[in-house]
PDB file of C-alpha atoms in Angstrom:
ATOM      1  CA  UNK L   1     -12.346  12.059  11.968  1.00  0.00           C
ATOM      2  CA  UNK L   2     -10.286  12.993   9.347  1.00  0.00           C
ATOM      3  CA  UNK L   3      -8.165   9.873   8.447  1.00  0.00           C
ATOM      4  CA  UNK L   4      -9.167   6.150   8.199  1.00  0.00           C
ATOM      5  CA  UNK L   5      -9.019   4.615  12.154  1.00  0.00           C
ATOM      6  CA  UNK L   6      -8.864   1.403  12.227  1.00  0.00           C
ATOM      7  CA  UNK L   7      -9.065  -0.577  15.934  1.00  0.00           C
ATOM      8  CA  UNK L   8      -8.382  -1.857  17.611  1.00  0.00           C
ATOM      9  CA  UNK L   9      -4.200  -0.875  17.548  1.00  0.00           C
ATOM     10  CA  UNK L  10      -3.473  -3.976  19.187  1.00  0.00           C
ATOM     11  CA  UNK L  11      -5.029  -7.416  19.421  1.00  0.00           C
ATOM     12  CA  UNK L  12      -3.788 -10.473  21.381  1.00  0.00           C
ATOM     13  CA  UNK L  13      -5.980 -13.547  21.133  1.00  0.00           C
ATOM     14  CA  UNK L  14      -5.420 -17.072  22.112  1.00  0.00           C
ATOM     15  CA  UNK L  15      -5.272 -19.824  19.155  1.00  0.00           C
ATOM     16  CA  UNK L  16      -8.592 -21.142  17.732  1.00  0.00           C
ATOM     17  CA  UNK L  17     -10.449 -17.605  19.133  1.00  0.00           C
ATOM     18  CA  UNK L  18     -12.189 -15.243  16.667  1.00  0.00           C
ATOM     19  CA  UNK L  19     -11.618 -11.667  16.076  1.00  0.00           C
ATOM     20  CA  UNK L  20     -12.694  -8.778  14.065  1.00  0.00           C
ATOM     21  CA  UNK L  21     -10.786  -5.968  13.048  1.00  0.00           C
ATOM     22  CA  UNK L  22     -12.574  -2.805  12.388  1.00  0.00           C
ATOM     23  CA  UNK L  23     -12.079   0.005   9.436  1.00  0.00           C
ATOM     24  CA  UNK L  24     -13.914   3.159   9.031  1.00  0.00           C
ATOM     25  CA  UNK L  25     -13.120   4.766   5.860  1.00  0.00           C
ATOM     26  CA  UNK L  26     -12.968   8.498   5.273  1.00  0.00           C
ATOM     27  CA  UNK L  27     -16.811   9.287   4.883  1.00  0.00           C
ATOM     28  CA  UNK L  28     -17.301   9.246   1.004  1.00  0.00           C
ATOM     29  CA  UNK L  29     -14.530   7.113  -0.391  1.00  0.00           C
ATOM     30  CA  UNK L  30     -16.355   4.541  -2.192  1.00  0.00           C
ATOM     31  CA  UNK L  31     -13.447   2.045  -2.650  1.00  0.00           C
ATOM     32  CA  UNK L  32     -11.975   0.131   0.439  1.00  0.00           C
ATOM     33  CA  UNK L  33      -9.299  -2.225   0.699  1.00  0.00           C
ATOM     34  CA  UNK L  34      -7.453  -4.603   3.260  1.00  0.00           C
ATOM     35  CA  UNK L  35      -3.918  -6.244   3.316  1.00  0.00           C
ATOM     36  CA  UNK L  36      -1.887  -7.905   5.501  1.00  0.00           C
ATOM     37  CA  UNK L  37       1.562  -6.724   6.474  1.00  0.00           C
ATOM     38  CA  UNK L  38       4.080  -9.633   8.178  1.00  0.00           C
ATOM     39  CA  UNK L  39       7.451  -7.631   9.513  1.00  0.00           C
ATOM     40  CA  UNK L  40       9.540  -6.594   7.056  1.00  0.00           C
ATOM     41  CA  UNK L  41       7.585  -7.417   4.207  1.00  0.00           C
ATOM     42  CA  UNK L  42       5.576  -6.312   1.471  1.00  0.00           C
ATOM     43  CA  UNK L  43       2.186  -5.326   1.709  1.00  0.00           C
ATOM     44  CA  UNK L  44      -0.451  -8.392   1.187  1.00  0.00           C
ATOM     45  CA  UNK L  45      -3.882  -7.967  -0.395  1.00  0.00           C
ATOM     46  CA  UNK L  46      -6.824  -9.247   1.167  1.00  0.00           C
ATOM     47  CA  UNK L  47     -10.222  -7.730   0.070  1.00  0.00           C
ATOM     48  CA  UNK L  48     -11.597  -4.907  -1.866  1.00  0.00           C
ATOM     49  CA  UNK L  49     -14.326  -3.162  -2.308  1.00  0.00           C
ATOM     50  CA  UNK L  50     -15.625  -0.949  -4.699  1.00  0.00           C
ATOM     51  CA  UNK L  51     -18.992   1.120  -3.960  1.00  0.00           C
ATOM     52  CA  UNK L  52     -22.150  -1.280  -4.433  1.00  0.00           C
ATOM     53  CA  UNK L  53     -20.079  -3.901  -6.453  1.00  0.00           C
ATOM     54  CA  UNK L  54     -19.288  -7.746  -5.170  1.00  0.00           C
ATOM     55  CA  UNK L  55     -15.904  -7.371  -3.333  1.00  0.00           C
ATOM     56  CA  UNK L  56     -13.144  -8.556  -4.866  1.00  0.00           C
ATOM     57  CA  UNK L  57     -12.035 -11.829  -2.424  1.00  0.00           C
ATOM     58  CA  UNK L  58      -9.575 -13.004  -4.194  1.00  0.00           C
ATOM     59  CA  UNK L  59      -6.707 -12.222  -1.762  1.00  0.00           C
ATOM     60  CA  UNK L  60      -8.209 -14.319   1.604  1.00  0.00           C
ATOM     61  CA  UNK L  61      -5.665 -16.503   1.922  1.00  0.00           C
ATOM     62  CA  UNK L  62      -8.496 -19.147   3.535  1.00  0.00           C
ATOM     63  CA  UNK L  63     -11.911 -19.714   4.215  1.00  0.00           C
ATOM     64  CA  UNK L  64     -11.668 -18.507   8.001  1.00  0.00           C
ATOM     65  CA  UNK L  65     -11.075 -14.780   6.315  1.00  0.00           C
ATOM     66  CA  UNK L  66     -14.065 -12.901   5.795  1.00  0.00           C
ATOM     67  CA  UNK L  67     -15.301  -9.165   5.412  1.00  0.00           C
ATOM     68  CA  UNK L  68     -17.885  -6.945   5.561  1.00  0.00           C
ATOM     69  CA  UNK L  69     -18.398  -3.333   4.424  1.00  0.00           C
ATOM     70  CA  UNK L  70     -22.350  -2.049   5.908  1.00  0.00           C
ATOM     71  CA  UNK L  71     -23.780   0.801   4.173  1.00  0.00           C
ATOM     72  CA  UNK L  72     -20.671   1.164   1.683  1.00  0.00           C
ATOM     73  CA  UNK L  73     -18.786   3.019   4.592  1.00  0.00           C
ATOM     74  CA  UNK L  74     -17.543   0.969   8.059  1.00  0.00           C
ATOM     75  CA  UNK L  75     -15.811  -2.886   6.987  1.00  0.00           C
ATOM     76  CA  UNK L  76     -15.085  -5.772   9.989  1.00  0.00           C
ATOM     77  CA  UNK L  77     -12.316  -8.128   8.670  1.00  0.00           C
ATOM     78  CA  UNK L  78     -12.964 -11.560  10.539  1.00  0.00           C
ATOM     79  CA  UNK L  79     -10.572 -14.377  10.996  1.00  0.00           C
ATOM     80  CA  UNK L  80     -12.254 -17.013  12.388  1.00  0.00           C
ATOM     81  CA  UNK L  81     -10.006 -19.740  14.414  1.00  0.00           C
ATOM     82  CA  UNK L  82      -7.031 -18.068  14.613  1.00  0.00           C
ATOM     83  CA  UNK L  83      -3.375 -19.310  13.703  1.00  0.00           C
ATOM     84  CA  UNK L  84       0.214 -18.196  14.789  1.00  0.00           C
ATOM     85  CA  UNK L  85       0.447 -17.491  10.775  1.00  0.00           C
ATOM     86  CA  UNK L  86      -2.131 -15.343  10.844  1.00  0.00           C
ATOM     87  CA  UNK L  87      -0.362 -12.735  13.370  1.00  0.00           C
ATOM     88  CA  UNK L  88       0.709  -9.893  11.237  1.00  0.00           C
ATOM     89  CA  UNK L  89      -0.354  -6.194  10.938  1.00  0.00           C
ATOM     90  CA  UNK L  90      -3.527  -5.538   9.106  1.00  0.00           C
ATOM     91  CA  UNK L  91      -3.862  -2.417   7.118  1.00  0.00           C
ATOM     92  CA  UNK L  92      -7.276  -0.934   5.938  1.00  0.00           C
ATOM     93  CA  UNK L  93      -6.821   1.639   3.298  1.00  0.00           C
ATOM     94  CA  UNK L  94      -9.435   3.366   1.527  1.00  0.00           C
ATOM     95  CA  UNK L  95      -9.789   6.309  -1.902  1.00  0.00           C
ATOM     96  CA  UNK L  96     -12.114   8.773  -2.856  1.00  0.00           C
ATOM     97  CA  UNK L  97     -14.085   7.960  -6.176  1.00  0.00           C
ATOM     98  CA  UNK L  98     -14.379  11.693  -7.320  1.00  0.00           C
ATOM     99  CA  UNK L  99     -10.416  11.569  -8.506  1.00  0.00           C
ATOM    100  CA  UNK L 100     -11.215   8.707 -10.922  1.00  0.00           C
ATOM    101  CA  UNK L 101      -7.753   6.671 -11.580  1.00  0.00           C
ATOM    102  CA  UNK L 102      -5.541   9.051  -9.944  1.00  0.00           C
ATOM    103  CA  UNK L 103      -6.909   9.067  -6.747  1.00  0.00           C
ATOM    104  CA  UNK L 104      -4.536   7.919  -4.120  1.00  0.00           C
ATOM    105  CA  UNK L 105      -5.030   5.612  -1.048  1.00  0.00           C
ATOM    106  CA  UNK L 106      -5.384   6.969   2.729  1.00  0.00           C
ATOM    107  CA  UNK L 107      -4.284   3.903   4.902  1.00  0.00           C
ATOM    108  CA  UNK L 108      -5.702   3.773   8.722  1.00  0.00           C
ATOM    109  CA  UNK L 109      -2.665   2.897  11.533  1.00  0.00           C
ATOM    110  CA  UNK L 110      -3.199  -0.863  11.250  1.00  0.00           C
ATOM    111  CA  UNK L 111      -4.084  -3.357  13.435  1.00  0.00           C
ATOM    112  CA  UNK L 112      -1.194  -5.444  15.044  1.00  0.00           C
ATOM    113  CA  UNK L 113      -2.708  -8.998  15.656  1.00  0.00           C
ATOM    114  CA  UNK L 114      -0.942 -11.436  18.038  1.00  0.00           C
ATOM    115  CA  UNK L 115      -1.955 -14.779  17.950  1.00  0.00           C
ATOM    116  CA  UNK L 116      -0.504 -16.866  21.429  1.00  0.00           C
TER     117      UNK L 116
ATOM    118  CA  UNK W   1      -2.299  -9.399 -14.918  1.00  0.00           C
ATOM    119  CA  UNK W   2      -0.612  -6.475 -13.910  1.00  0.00           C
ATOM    120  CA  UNK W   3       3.051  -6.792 -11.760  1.00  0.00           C
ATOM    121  CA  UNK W   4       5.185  -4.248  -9.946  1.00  0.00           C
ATOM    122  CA  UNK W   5       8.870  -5.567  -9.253  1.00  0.00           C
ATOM    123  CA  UNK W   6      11.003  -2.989  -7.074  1.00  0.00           C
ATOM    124  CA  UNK W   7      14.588  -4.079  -5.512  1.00  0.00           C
ATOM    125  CA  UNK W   8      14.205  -5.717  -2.604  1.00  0.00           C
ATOM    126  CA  UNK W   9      17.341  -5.562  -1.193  1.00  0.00           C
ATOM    127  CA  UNK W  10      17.906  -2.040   1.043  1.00  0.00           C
ATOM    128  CA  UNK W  11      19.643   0.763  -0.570  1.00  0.00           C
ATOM    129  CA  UNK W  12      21.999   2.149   1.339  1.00  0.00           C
ATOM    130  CA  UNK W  13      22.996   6.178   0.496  1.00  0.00           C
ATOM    131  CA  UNK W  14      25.376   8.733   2.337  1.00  0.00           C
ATOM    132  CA  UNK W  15      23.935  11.462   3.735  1.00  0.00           C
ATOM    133  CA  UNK W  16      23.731  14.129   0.792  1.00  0.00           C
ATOM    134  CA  UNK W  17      23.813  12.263  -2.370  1.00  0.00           C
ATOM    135  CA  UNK W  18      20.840  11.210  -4.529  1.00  0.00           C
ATOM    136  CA  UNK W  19      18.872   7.890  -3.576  1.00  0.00           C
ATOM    137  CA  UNK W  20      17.064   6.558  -6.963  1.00  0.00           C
ATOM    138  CA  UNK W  21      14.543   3.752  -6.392  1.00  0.00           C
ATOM    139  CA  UNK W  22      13.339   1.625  -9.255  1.00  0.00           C
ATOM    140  CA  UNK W  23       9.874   0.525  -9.808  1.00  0.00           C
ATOM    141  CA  UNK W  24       9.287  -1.802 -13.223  1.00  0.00           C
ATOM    142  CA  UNK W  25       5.725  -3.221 -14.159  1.00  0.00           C
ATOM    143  CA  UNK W  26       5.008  -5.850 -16.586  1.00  0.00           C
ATOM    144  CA  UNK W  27       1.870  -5.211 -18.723  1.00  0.00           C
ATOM    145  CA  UNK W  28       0.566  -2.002 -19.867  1.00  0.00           C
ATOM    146  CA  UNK W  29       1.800   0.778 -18.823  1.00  0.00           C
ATOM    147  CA  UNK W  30      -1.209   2.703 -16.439  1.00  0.00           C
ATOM    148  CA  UNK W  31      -2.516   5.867 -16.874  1.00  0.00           C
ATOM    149  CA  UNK W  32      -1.012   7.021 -13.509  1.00  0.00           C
ATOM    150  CA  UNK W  33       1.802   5.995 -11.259  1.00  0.00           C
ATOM    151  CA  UNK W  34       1.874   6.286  -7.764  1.00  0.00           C
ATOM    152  CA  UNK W  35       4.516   6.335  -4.905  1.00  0.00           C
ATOM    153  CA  UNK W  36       4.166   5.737  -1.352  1.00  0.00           C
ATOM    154  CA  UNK W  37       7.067   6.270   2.150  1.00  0.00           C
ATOM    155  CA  UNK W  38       6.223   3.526   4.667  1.00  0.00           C
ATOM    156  CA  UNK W  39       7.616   4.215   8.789  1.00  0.00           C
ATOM    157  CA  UNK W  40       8.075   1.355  10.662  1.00  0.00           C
ATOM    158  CA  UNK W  41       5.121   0.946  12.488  1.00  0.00           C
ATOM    159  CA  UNK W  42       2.500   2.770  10.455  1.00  0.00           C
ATOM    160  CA  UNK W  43       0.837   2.914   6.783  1.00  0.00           C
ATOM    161  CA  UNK W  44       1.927   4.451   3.706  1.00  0.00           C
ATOM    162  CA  UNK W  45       1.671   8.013   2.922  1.00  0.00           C
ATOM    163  CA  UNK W  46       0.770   9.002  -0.186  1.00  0.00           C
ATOM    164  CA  UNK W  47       3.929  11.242  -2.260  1.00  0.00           C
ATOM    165  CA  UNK W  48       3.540  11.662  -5.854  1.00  0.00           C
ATOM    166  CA  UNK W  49       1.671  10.902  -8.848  1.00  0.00           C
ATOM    167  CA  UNK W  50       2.920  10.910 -12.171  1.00  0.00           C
ATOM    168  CA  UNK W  51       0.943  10.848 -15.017  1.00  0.00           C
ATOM    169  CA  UNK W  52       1.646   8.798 -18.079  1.00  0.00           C
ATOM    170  CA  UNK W  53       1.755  11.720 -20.601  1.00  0.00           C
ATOM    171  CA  UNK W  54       4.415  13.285 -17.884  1.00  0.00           C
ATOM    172  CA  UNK W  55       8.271  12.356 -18.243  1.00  0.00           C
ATOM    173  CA  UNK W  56       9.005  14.123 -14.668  1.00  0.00           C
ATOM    174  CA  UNK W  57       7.366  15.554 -12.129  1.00  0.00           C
ATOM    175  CA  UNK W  58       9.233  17.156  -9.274  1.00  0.00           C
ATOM    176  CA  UNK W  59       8.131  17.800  -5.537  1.00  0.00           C
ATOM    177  CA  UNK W  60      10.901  20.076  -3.392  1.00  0.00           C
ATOM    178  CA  UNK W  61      14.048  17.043  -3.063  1.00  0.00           C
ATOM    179  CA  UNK W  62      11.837  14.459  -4.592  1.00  0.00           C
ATOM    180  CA  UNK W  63      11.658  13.807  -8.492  1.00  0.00           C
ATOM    181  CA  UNK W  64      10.216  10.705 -10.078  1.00  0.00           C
ATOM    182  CA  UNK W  65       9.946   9.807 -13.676  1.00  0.00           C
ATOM    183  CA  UNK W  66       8.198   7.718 -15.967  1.00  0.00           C
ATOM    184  CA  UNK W  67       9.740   5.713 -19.084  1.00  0.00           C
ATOM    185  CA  UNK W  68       6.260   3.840 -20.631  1.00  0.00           C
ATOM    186  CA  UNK W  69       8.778   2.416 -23.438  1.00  0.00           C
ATOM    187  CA  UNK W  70      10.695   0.883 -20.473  1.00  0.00           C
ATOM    188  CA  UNK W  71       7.978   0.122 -18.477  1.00  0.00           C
ATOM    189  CA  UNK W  72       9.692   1.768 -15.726  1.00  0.00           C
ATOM    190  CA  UNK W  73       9.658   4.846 -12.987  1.00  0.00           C
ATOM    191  CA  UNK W  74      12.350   6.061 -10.906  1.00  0.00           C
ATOM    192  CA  UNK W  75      11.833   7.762  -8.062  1.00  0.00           C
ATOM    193  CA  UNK W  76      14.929  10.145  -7.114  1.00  0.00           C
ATOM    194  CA  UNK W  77      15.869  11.888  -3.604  1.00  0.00           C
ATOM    195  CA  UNK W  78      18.414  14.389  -3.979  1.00  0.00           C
ATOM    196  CA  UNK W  79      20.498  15.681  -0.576  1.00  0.00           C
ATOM    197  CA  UNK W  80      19.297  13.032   1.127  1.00  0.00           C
ATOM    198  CA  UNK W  81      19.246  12.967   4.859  1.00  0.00           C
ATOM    199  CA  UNK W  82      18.736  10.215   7.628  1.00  0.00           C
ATOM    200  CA  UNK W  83      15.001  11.143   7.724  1.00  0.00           C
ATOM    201  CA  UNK W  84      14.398  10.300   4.733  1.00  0.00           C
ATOM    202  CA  UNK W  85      15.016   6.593   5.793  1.00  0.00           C
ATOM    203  CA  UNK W  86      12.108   4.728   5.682  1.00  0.00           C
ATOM    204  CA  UNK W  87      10.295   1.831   2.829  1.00  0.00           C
ATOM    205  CA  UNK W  88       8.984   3.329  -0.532  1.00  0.00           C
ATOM    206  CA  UNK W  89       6.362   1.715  -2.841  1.00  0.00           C
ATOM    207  CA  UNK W  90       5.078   2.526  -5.775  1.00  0.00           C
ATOM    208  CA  UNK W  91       1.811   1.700  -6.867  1.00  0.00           C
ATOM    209  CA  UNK W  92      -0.436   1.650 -10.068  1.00  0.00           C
ATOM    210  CA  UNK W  93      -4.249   0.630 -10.816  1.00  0.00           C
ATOM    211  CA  UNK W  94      -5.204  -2.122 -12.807  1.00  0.00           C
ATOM    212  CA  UNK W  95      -8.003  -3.000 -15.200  1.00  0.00           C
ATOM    213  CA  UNK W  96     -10.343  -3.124 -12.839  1.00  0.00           C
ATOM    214  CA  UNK W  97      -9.189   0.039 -10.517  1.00  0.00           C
ATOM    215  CA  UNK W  98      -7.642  -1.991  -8.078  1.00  0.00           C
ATOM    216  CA  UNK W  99      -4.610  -0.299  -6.670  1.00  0.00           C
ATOM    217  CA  UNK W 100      -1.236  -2.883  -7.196  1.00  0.00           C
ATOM    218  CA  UNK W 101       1.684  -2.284  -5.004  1.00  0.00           C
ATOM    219  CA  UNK W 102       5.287  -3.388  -5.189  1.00  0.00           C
ATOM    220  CA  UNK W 103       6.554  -4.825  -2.353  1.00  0.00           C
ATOM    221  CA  UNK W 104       9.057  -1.890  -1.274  1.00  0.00           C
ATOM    222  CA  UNK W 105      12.867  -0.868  -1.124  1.00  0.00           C
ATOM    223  CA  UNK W 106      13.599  -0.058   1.833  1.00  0.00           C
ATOM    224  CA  UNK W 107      16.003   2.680   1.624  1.00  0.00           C
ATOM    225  CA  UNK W 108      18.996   3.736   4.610  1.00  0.00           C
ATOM    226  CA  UNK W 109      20.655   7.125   4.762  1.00  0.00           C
ATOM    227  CA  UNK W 110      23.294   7.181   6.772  1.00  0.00           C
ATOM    228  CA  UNK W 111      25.323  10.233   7.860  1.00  0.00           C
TER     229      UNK W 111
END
């Protein structure tokens, strides 16, 4: 495809379950990042990664948060043991490397997590 | 490490008239600045880029500009109209190429 798809759209899962939210980056942008969006507010950072370096973490607001990015191209966001607070939408965005410090993001349709 | 602030209370503009939207960081200014339009609903589209070298750059209504002494970009719609309601951000990279976003102004044209 041409844009960044994230799924699933929609997720409703029952307290304590575990779920992973997919991203799949427009093939050959090297950096990749994921926030979390709670209605009305500002975009959250969670994770970023940039080509073969160690992810930048420092946004997982616990340790049930984790990501993956396989092959520098497809990331799974995991939130293990899920809370009420951690129902928001969850935004994968990712930017080409060839641009350098201009280039701008290209954000997938989020993934709107329900926790019951 | 780098901040953005931007108003976070809605702007609210008549139909026609100019909406300006403030974006101030708080370190050094970046070699780019970025701003984003955020739907309800769905992610932010990418709108302009203005370069640090570049006072103004213009895009049909849109204009933004970029005061480095101020630390400071506005980002101007002129004959606005209710479509162009929706959340702006504007965005810079830091030291390390991450991409730091404001949180938004949320802006309301009304007819």
């Amino acid at each position: 495809g041409a844009g960044v798809s994230q799924s699933p759209s929609n997720k409703v899962t029952e307290k304590g379950k575990d779920v992973e939210l997919r991203c799949d980056p427009i093939s050959g942008h090297t950096a990749l990042y994921w926030y979390r969006q709670s209605l009305g507010q500002g975009l959250e950072f969670l994770i970023y990664f940039q080509g073969n370096s160690a992810p930048d973490k420092s946004g997982l607001p616990s340790d049930r948060f984790s990501a993956e990015r396989t092959g520098g191209s497809v990331s799974t966001l995991t939130i293990q043991r899920t809370q009420q607070e951690d129902s928001a939408v969850y935004l994968c965005a990712s930017t080409p490397s060839s641009t350098g410090w201009s280039a701008e993001a290209f954000f997938g349709q989020g993934t709107r997590l329900t926790v019951v | 490490s780098q901040k953005i602030e931007q108003n976070s209370e809605a702007l609210n503009i008549q139909e026609g008239k100019t909406a300006t939207l403030t974006c101030n960081y708080t370190n050094y200014s970046p070699a780019y600045l970025q701003w984003y339009r955020q739907d309800p609903g769905r992610g932010p589209v990418f709108l302009l880029l203005i370069r640090e070298n570049e006072k103004e750059k213009r895009k049909e209504r849109l204009k933004v500009t970029f005061d480095t002494t101020l630390k400071q970009s506005l980002f101007h719609i002129t004959a606005s109209q209710p479509a162009d309601s929706a959340t702006y951000l504007c965005a810079l990279r830091d030291s390390n190429y991450q991409l730091i976003w404001g949180a938004g102004t949320k802006l309301i044209i009304k007819p």
